[in-house]
mmCIF file of C-alpha atoms and ligand atoms in Angstrom:
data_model
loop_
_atom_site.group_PDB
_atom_site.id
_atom_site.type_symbol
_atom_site.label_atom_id
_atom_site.label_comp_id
_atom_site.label_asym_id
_atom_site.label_seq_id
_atom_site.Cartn_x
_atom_site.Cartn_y
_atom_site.Cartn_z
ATOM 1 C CA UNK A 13 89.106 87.340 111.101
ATOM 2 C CA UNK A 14 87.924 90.274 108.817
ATOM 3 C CA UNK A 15 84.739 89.859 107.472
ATOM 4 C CA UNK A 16 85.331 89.730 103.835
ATOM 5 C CA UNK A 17 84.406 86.388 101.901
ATOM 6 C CA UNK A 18 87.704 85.869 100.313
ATOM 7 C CA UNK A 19 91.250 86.858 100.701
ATOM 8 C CA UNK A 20 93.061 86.503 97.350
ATOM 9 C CA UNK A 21 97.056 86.355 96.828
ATOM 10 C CA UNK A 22 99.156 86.694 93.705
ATOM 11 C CA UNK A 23 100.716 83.317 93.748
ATOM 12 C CA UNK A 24 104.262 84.971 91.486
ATOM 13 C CA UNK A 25 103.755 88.171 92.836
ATOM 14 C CA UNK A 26 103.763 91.203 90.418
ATOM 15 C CA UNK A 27 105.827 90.319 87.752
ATOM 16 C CA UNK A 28 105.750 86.103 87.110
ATOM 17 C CA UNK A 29 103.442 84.191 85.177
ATOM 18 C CA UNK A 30 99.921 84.860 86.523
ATOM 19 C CA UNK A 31 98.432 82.649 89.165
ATOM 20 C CA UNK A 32 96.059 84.246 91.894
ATOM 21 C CA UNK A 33 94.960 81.907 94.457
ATOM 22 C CA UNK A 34 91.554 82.943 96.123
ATOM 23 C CA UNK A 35 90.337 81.840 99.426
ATOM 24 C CA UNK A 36 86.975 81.515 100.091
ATOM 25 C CA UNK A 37 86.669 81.896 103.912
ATOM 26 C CA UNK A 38 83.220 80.969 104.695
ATOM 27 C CA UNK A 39 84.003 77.032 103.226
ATOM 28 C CA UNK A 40 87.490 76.655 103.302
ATOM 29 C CA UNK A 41 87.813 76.048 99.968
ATOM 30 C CA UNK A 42 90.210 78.250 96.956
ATOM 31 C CA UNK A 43 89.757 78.924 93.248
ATOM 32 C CA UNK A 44 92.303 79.511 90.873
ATOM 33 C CA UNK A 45 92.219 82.098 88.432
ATOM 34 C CA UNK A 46 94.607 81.243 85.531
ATOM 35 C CA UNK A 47 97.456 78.679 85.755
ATOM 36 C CA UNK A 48 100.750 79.889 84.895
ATOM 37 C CA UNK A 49 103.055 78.211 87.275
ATOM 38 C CA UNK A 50 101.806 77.333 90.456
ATOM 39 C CA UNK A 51 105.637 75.775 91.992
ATOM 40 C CA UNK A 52 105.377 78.341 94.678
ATOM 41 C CA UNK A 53 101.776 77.227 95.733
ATOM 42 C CA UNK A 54 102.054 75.017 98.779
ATOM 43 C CA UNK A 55 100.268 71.576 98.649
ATOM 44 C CA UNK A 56 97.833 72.578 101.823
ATOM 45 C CA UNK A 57 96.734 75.358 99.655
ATOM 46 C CA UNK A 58 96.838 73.336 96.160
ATOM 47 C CA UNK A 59 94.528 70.612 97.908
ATOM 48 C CA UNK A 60 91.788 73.369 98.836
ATOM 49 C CA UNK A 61 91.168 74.156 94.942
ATOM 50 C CA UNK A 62 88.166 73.193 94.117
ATOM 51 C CA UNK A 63 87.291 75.448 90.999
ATOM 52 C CA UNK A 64 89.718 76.911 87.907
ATOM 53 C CA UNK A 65 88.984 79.895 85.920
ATOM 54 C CA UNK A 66 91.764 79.844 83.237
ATOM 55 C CA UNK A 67 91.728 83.269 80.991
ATOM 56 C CA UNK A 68 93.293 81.396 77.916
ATOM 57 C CA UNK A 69 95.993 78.617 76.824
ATOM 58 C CA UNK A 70 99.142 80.923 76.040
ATOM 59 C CA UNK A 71 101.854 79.180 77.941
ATOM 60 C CA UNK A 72 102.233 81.331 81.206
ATOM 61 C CA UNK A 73 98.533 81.234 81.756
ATOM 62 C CA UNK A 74 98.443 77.332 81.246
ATOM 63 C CA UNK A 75 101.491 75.895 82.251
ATOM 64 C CA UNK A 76 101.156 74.846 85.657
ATOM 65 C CA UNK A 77 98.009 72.776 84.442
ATOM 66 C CA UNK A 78 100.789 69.513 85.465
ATOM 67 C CA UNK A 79 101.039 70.468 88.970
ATOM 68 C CA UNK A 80 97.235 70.864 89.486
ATOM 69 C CA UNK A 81 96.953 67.000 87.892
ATOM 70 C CA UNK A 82 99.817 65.587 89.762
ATOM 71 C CA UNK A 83 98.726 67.075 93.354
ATOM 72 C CA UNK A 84 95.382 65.467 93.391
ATOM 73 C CA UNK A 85 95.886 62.389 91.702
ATOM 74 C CA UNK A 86 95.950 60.324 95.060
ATOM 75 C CA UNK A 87 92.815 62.088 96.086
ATOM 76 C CA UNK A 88 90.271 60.874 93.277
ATOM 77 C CA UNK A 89 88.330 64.374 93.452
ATOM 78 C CA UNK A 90 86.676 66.393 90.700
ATOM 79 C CA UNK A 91 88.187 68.970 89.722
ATOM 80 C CA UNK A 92 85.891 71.976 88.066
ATOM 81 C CA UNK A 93 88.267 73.741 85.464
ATOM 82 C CA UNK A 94 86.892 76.712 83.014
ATOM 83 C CA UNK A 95 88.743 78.437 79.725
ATOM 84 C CA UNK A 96 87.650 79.596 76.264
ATOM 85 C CA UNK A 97 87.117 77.820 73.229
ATOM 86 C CA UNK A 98 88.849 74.852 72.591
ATOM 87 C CA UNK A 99 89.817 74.061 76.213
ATOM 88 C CA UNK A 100 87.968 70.678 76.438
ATOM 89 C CA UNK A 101 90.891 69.245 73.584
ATOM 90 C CA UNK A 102 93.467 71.216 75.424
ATOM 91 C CA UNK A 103 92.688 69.695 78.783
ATOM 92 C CA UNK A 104 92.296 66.367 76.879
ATOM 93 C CA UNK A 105 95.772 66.744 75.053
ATOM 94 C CA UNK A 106 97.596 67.155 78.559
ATOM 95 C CA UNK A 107 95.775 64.527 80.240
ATOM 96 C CA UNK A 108 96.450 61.829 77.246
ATOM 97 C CA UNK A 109 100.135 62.575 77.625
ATOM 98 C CA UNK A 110 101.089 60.544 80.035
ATOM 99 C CA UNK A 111 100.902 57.008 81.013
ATOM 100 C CA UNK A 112 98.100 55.951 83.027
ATOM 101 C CA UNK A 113 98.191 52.133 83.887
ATOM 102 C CA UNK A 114 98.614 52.371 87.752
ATOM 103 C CA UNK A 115 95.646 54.072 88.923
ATOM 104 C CA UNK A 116 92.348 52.969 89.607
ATOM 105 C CA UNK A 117 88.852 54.064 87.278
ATOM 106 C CA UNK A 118 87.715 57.211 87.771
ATOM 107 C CA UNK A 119 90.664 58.578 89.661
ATOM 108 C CA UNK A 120 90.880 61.598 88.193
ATOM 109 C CA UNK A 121 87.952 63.514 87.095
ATOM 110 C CA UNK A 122 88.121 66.781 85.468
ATOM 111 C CA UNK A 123 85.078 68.527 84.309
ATOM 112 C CA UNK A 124 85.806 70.945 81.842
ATOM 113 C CA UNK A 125 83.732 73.813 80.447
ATOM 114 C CA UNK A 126 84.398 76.047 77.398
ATOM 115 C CA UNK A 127 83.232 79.139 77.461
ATOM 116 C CA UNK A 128 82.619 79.679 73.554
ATOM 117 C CA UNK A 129 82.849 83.311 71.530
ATOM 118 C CA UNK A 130 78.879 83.250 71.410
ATOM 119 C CA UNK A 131 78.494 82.933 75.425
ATOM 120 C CA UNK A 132 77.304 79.387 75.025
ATOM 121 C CA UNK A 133 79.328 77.060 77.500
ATOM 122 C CA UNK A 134 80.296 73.548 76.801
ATOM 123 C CA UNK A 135 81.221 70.887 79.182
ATOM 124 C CA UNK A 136 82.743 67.401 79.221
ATOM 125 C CA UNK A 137 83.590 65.228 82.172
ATOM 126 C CA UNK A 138 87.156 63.749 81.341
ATOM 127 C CA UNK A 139 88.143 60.717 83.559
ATOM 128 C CA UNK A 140 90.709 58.137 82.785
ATOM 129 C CA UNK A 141 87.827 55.503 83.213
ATOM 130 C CA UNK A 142 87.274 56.136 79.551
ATOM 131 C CA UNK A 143 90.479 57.141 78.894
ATOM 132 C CA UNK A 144 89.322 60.793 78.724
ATOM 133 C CA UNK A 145 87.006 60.397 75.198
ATOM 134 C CA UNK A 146 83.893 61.946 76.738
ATOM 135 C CA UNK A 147 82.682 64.329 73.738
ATOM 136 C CA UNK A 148 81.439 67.908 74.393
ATOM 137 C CA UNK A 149 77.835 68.459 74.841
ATOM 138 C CA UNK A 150 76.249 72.102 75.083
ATOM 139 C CA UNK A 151 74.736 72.690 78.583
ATOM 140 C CA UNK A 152 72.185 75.258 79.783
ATOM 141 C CA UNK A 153 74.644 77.701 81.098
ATOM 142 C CA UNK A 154 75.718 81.012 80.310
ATOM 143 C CA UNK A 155 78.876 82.707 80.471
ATOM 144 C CA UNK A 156 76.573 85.437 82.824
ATOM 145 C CA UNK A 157 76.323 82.754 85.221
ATOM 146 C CA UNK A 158 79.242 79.735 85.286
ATOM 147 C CA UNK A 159 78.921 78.502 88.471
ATOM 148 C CA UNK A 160 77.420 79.107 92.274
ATOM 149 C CA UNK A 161 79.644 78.027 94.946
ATOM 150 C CA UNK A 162 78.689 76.373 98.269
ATOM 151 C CA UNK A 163 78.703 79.524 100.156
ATOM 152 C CA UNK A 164 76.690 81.126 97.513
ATOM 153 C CA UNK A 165 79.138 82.860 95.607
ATOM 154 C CA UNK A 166 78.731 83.203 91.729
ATOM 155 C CA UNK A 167 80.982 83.007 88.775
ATOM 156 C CA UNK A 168 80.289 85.002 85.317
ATOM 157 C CA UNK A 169 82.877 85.475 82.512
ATOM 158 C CA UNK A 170 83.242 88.003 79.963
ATOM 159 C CA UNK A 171 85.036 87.245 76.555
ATOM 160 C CA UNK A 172 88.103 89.616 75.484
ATOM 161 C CA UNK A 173 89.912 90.143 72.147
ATOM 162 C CA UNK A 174 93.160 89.625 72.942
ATOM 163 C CA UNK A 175 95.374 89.776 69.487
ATOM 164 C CA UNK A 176 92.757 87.438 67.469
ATOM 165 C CA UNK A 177 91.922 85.135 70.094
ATOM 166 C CA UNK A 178 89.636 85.180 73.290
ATOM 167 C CA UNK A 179 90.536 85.677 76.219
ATOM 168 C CA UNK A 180 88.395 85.042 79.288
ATOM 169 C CA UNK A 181 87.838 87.526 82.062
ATOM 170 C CA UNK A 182 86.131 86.672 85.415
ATOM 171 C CA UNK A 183 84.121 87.611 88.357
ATOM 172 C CA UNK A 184 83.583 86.605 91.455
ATOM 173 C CA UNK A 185 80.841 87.633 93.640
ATOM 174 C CA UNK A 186 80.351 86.891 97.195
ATOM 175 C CA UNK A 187 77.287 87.813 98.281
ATOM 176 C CA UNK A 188 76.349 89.875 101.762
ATOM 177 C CA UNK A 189 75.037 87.333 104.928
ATOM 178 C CA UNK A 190 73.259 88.281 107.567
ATOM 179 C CA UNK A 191 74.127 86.963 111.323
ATOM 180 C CA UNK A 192 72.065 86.793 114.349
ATOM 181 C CA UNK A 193 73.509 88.252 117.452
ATOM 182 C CA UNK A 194 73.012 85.106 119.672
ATOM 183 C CA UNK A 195 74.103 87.697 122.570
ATOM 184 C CA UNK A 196 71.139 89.867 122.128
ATOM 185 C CA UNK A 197 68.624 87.028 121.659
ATOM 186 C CA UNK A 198 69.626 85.870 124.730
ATOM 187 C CA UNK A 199 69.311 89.378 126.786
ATOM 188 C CA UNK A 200 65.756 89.939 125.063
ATOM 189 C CA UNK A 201 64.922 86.284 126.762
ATOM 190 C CA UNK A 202 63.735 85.151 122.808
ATOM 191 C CA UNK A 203 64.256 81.819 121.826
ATOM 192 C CA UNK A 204 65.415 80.778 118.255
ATOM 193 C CA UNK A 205 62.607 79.846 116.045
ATOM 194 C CA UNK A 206 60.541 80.042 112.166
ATOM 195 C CA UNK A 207 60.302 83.561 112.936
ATOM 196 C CA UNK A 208 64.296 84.326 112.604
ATOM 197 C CA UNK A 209 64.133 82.923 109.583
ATOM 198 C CA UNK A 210 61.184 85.140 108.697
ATOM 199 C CA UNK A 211 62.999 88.352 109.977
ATOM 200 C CA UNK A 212 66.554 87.633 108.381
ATOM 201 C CA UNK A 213 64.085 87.211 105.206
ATOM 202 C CA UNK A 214 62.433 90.585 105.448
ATOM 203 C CA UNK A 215 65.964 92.493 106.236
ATOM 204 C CA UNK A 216 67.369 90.748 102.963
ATOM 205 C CA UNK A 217 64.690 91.879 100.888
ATOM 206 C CA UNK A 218 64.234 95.138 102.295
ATOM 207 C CA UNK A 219 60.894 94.613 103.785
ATOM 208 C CA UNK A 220 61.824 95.890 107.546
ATOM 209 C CA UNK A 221 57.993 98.221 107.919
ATOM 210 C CA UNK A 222 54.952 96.768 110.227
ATOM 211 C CA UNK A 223 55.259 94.489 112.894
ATOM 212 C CA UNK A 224 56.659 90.906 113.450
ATOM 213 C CA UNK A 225 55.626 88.010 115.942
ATOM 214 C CA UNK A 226 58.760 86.464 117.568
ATOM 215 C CA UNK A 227 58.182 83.827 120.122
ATOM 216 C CA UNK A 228 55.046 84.509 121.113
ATOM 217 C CA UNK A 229 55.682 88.490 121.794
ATOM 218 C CA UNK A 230 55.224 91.871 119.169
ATOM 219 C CA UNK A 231 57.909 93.656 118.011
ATOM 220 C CA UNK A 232 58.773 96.743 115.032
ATOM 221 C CA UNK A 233 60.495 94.864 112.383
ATOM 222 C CA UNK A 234 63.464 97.567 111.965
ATOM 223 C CA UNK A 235 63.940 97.654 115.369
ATOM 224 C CA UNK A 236 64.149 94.171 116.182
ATOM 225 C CA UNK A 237 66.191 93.392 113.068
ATOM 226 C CA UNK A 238 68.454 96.623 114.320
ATOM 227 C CA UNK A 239 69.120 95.125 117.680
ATOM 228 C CA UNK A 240 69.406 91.151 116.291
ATOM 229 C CA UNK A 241 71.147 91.132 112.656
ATOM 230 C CA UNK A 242 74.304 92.363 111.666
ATOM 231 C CA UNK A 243 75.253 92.188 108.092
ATOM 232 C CA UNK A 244 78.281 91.265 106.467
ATOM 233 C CA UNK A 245 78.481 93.196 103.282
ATOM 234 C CA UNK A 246 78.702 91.380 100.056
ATOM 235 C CA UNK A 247 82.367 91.536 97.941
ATOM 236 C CA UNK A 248 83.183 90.777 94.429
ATOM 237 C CA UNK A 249 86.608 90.511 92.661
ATOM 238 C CA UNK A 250 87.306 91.236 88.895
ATOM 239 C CA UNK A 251 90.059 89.244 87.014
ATOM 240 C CA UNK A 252 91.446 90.792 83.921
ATOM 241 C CA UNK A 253 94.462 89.886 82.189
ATOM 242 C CA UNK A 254 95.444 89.812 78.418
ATOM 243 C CA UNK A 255 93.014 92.211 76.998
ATOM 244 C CA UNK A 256 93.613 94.895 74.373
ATOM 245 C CA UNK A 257 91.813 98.495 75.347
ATOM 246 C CA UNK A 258 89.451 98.557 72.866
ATOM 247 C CA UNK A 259 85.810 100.156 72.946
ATOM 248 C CA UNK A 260 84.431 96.098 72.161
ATOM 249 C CA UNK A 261 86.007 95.053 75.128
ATOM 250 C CA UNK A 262 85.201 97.932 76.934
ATOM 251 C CA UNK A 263 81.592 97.106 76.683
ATOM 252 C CA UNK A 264 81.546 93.720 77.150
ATOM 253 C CA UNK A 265 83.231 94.013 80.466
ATOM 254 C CA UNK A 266 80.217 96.572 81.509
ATOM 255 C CA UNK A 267 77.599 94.771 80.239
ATOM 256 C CA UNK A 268 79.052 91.555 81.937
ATOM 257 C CA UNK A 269 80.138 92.720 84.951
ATOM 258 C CA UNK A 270 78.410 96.072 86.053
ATOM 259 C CA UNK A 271 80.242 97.291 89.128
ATOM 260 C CA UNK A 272 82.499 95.167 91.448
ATOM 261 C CA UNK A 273 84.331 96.235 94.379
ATOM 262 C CA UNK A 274 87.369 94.874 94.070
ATOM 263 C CA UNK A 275 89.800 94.348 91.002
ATOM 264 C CA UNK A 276 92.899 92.566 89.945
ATOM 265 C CA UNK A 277 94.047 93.483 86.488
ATOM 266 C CA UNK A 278 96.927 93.442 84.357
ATOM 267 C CA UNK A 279 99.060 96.174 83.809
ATOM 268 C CA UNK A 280 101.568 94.827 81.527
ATOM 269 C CA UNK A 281 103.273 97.690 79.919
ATOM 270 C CA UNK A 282 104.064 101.772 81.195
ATOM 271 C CA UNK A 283 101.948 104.490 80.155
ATOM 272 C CA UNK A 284 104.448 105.581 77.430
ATOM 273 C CA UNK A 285 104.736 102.510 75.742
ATOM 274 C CA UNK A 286 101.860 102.375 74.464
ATOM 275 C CA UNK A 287 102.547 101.672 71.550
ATOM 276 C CA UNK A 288 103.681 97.736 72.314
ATOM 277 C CA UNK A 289 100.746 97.239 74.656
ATOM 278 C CA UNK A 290 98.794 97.816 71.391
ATOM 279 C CA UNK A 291 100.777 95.198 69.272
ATOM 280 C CA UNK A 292 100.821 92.734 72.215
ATOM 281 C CA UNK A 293 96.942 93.578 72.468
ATOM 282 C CA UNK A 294 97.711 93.579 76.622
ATOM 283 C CA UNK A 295 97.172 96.808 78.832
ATOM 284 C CA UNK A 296 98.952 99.990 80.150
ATOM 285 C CA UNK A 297 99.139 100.973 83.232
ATOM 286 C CA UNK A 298 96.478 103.961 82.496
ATOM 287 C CA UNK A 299 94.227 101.628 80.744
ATOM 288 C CA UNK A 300 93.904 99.362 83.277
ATOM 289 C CA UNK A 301 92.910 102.368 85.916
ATOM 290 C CA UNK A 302 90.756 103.459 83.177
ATOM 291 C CA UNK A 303 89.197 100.049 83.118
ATOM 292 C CA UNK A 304 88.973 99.582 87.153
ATOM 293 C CA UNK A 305 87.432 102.970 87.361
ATOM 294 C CA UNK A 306 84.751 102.262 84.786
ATOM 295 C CA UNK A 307 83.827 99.468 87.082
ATOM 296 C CA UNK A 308 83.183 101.149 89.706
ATOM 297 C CA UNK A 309 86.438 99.412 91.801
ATOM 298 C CA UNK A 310 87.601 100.673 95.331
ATOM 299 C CA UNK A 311 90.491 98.022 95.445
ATOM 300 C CA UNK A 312 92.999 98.200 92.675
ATOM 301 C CA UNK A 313 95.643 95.312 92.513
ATOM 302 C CA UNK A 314 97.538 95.445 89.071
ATOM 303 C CA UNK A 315 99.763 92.393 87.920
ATOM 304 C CA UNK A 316 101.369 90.845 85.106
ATOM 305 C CA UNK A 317 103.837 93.414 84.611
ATOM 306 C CA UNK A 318 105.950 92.908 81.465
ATOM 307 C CA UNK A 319 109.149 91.221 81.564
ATOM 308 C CA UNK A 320 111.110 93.984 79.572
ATOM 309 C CA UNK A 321 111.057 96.096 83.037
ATOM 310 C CA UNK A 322 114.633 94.834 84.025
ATOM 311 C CA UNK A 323 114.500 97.061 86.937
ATOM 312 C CA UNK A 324 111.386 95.337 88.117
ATOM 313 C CA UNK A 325 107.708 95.903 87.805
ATOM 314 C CA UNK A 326 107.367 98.347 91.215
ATOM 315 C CA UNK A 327 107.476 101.713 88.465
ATOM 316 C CA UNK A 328 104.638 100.263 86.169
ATOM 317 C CA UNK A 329 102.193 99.348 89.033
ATOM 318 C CA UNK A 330 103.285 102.452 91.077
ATOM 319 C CA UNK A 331 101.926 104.284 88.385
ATOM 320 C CA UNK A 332 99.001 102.012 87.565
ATOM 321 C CA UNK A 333 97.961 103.081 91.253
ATOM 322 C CA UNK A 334 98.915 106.989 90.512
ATOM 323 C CA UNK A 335 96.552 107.127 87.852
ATOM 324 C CA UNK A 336 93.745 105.092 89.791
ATOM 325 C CA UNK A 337 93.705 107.432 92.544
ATOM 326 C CA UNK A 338 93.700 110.638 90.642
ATOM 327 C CA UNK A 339 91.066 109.194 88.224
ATOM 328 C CA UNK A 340 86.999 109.957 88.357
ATOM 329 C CA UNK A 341 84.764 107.376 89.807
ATOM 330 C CA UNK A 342 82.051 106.134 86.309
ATOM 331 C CA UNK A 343 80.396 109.208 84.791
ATOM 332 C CA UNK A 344 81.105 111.726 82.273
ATOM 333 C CA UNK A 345 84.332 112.835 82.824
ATOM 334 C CA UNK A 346 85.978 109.538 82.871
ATOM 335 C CA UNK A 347 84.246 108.774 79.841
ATOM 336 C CA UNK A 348 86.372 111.568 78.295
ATOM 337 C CA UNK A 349 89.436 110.553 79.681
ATOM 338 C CA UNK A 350 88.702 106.849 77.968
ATOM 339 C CA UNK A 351 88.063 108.452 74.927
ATOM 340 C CA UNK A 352 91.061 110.762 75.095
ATOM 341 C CA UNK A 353 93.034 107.207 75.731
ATOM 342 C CA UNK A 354 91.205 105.620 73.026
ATOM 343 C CA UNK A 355 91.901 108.517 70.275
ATOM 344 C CA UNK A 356 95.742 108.356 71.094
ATOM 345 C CA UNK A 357 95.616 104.217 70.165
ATOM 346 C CA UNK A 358 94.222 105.127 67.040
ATOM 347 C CA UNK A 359 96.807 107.827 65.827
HETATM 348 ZN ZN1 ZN B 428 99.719 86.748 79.571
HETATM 349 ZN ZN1 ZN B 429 98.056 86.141 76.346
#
C-alpha cells in the first residue's frame, strides 16, 4: 500500500455525469464529491460513504441523490451531505417524495448543510421521525472549515459563479502522520513510553534542537527522531467543476484554498471553443491548467468533458494535460498567461 491518504476514482470516467468516489485509506471510509449518477458505483463501495460534497443541484451533479437514499436505507446511518444554497429544501423535496410507512423512526438520517453565498453554513438534521420538517438553523461553521474527518482530514469549500448561480468547489486535505519504527525501538533496547509521544510532538512542530530523555537514557532530539520516525507526507485534493474563468473566481479559489497538491477539475470544452465555455460559464481545457497551476498542483486529473465531443473526450483532456505541463508553476509569468486568457474572454 502507497502511502498516500486517499486514492480517488472518477466513478463515469472522463466524459459522464460527474461522480468521484474518494477513499480515505487510513479509516476505511469514502466521500463523494458531487452526485451525478452513481449506477456504476458498487454497493461495497456505496456503503463506505460517509460524507457528500455536492458542487450544485443541476441534474447531472444531483441525480444519483436516489441511489445514495435507497442503498442505506436498511442500515439506519447518518449520512453527512453538503451543497450550496438552498440544498436543505432540495434534499427535503427528494426525501418527501416517496412513501415512507414501512420503516422504523429515525431510519434514515441525513444531515444537511448549506453552504450560503456569504460563507455562512446552515444545517438541518432531516429524519423521517419527523417526517423530515426539521427547520434550518445557522451553525458556527465556515465554509474555510466544513468538516474534520476521523483520520484528521479537513474539508473547506469555496463558492463559484457559475452562470448566475453558485457553485461549490472543494478541498480535501489529509494531513502528514508520523510513524514510529517499532524495528528500531526494538534494536536501540527502548521501550515505548510518554516520551514518544513527546518526540513525535517536537518533530511535528519542528522543535527537533537540545536533548530528549527516553526511557531513562539521553539522546539528540534530531537524531533520535532521524533513526525512530518516518513521516508520511500530508496530501490534499481540489474539486472543481462548473465554474466560469473569471478573475472573482479566480480569487476566491486562492484565497480559499492556497496550494494543494493534487487536482481534479473540469475541462468541459477545447481550447478553441472558447467561446461556449463562456456562455455555459464552465471551463476550457487551458483554463483549467491555468487554474491547477495557480494552485500550485503536481497532479492534474481533468473531467467532465462536454458531450458535443462525439469522438470522445481523450482530445480535450489530452490537451488539458499539454497545456499543464508546458505551463509555469504560480509567479509572474503565469500571471500573464491568465491575463492573456482573461483579455481574449473579454473581446
Ligand atoms: Zn455540470
Ligand atoms: Zn452546472
Amino acid at each position: 500500500m502507497s502511502d498516500k491518504p486517499f486514492d480517488f476514482r472518477l466513478v463515469n470516467g472522463l466524459q459522464g455525469d460527474p461522480a468521484v468516489f474518494v477513499l480515505l485509506k487510513r479509516m476505511g471510509e469514502a466521500l463523494l464529491f458531487d452526485l451525478g449518477s452513481i449506477e456504476n458505483l458498487g454497493h461495497r463501495d456505496m456503503l463506505r460513504v460517509r460524507h457528500v460534497f455536492v458542487s450544485h443541484a443541476h441534474m447531472d451533479h444531483f441525480v444519483g441523490f436516489d441511489r445514495l437514499l435507497r442503498v442505506n436505507v436498511p442500515h439506519r446511518r447518518q449520512l453527512s451531505i453538503f451543497g450550496p444554497d438552498d440544498f436543505i429544501e432540495r434534499v427535503r423535496a427528494k426525501l418527501n417524495s416517496y412513501t415512507w410507512n414501512l420503516i422504523e423512526p429515525d431510519q434514515i438520517r441525513f444531515l444537511v448543510h448549506e453552504v450560503r453565498v456569504d460563507g455562512s453554513v446552515w444545517s438541518a438534521l432531516l429524519t423521517n421521525t419527523d417526517k423530515f420538517s426539521a427547520s434550518a438553523s445557522l451553525t458556527d461553521i465556515t465554509h474555510h472549515h466544513l468538516v474534520t474527518l476521523r483520520d484528521g482530514s479537513q474539508v473547506a469549500a469555496a463558492l463559484m459563479e457559475h452562470k448566475g448561480i453558485m457553485s461549490v468547489s472543494y478541498k480535501l486535505e489529509a494531513p502528514a502522520i508520523l510513524k514510529v519504527r517499532t524495528d528500531k525501538l526494538k534494536s536501540l533496547h527502548l521501550k515505548a513510553g510518554p516520551w514518544l509521544g513527546d518526540l513525535q510532538h517536537r518533530v511535528r512542530t519542528g522543535r527537533v534542537q537540545g536533548d530528549i530523555e527516553a526511557d531513562g537514557r539521553t539522546f539528540a532530539i534530531e537524531e533520535l527522531a532521524h533513526e525512530l520516525i518516518t513521516q508520511h507526507k500530508g496530501r490534499s485534493l481540489v474539486y472543481l467543476t462548473d465554474l466560469s474563468f473569471s478573475p472573482r473566481n479566480l480569487e476566491a479559489l486562492k484565497k480559499a484554498f492556497g496550494q494543494a497538491s493534487d487536482g481534479i477539475s473540469e475541462s468541459s470544452f477545447a481550447d478553441e471553443d472558447r467561446s461556449r465555455a463562456v456562455d455555459k460559464a464552465h471551463l476550457t481545457s487551458r483554463q483549467s491548467a491555468l487554474i491547477a497551476r495557480s494552485l500550485g498542483i503536481q497532479h492534474f486529473h481533468v473531467f467532465h468533458v462536454s458531450g458535443i465531443y462525439g469522438q470522445g473526450p481523450q482530445p480535450v483532456a489530452e490537451e488539458a494535460r499539454s497545456f499543464f505541463h508546458d505551463l509555469p508553476g504560480p509567479g509572474p509569468e503565469l500571471d500573464r498567461e491568465i491575463q492573456i486568457e482573461l483579455a481574449k474572454i473579454q473581446s
